[in-house]
C-alpha atoms as a printed R data frame, in Angstrom:
   type eleno elety resid chain resno       x       y       z
1  ATOM     1    CA   GLY     A     1  -1.254 -10.324   5.416
2  ATOM     2    CA   VAL     A     2  -1.898  -8.548   8.707
3  ATOM     3    CA   MET     A     3  -5.241  -9.444  10.212
4  ATOM     4    CA   THR     A     4  -7.401  -7.795  12.852
5  ATOM     5    CA   ASP     A     5  -8.641  -9.623  15.878
6  ATOM     6    CA   ASP     A     6 -11.790 -10.599  14.058
7  ATOM     7    CA   GLY     A     7  -9.778 -12.111  11.106
8  ATOM     8    CA   THR     A     8 -10.325  -9.423   8.589
9  ATOM     9    CA   ARG     A     9  -7.466  -7.801   6.789
10 ATOM    10    CA   HIS     A    10  -6.162  -4.349   7.732
11 ATOM    11    CA   ILE     A    11  -6.765  -1.766   5.003
12 ATOM    12    CA   LEU     A    12  -3.679  -0.996   2.975
13 ATOM    13    CA   LEU     A    13  -1.766  -4.005   4.305
14 ATOM    14    CA   GLY     A    14  -1.267  -7.368   2.654
15 ATOM    15    CA   GLU     A    15  -0.314  -8.550  -0.788
16 ATOM    16    CA   PRO     A    16   0.286  -6.021  -3.545
17 ATOM    17    CA   ASP     A    17  -3.001  -6.910  -5.186
18 ATOM    18    CA   ASP     A    18  -4.821  -6.283  -1.941
19 ATOM    19    CA   VAL     A    19  -3.082  -2.883  -1.334
20 ATOM    20    CA   ALA     A    20  -3.764  -1.765  -4.910
21 ATOM    21    CA   ALA     A    21  -7.457  -2.688  -4.590
22 ATOM    22    CA   ASP     A    22  -7.691  -0.701  -1.411
23 ATOM    23    CA   ILE     A    23  -6.059   2.336  -3.003
24 ATOM    24    CA   THR     A    24  -8.330   2.014  -6.043
25 ATOM    25    CA   ALA     A    25 -11.392   1.770  -3.987
26 ATOM    26    CA   MET     A    26 -10.367   4.733  -1.848
27 ATOM    27    CA   GLY     A    27  -9.753   6.767  -5.060
28 ATOM    28    CA   GLU     A    28 -13.244   5.824  -6.405
29 ATOM    29    CA   ALA     A    29 -14.697   6.988  -3.067
30 ATOM    30    CA   GLY     A    30 -13.138  10.456  -3.582
31 ATOM    31    CA   VAL     A    31  -9.949  10.142  -1.593
32 ATOM    32    CA   LYS     A    32  -7.396  12.435  -3.256
33 ATOM    33    CA   SER     A    33  -4.297  11.775  -1.105
34 ATOM    34    CA   ILE     A    34  -2.931   8.893   1.010
35 ATOM    35    CA   VAL     A    35   0.134   9.203   3.161
36 ATOM    36    CA   PHE     A    36   2.180   6.008   3.636
37 ATOM    37    CA   ASN     A    37   4.820   5.427   6.295
38 ATOM    38    CA   PHE     A    38   7.567   3.244   4.994
39 ATOM    39    CA   GLN     A    39   9.843   3.878   8.049
40 ATOM    40    CA   ARG     A    40  11.543   0.667   9.140
41 ATOM    41    CA   PRO     A    41  14.276   0.145  11.791
42 ATOM    42    CA   THR     A    42  17.155   0.772   9.241
43 ATOM    43    CA   LEU     A    43  17.592   3.033   6.229
44 ATOM    44    CA   ALA     A    44  18.172  -0.006   4.015
45 ATOM    45    CA   ALA     A    45  14.915  -1.663   5.192
46 ATOM    46    CA   THR     A    46  13.083   1.704   4.663
47 ATOM    47    CA   LEU     A    47  14.362   2.002   1.134
48 ATOM    48    CA   ASP     A    48  13.462  -1.615   0.399
49 ATOM    49    CA   ALA     A    49   9.995  -1.038   1.496
50 ATOM    50    CA   GLN     A    50   9.651   2.014  -0.679
51 ATOM    51    CA   GLU     A    51  11.162   0.155  -3.643
52 ATOM    52    CA   LYS     A    52   8.780  -2.831  -3.163
53 ATOM    53    CA   PHE     A    53   5.710  -0.413  -3.102
54 ATOM    54    CA   ALA     A    54   7.009   1.243  -6.266
55 ATOM    55    CA   LYS     A    55   7.656  -1.956  -8.122
56 ATOM    56    CA   GLU     A    56   4.704  -4.153  -6.937
57 ATOM    57    CA   VAL     A    57   1.869  -1.835  -6.057
58 ATOM    58    CA   MET     A    58   2.176   1.415  -8.056
59 ATOM    59    CA   PRO     A    59   1.990  -0.286 -11.547
60 ATOM    60    CA   LEU     A    60  -1.356  -1.876 -10.431
61 ATOM    61    CA   VAL     A    61  -3.068   1.433  -9.731
62 ATOM    62    CA   GLN     A    62  -1.360   3.693 -12.266
63 ATOM    63    CA   GLY     A    63  -3.869   4.899 -14.851
64 ATOM    64    CA   LYS     A    64  -6.822   3.861 -12.583
65 ATOM    65    CA   LEU     A    65  -6.681   7.110 -10.502
66 ATOM    66    CA   GLN     A    66  -6.888  10.759 -11.341
C-alpha cells in the first residue's frame, strides 16, 4: 500500500480489504458520499482502475452501507 512519512497507510489506498474497511468505517461515521478519482495517464489504465475497484472493492462493501 501507499504509506505516509510516519509509516501509516493513506486512507482509501492499499489492498481491496483495506479500502473496503475505510469505506465501511466512513459510512458508519455518517459519510454519505465519497468521490474517487480513477484518472490514470491513459484511458485504458483509467478503465482498468475502475474495473478493479468494481470487482475487488465494491463487493466487499455492498449491503453494509445505506
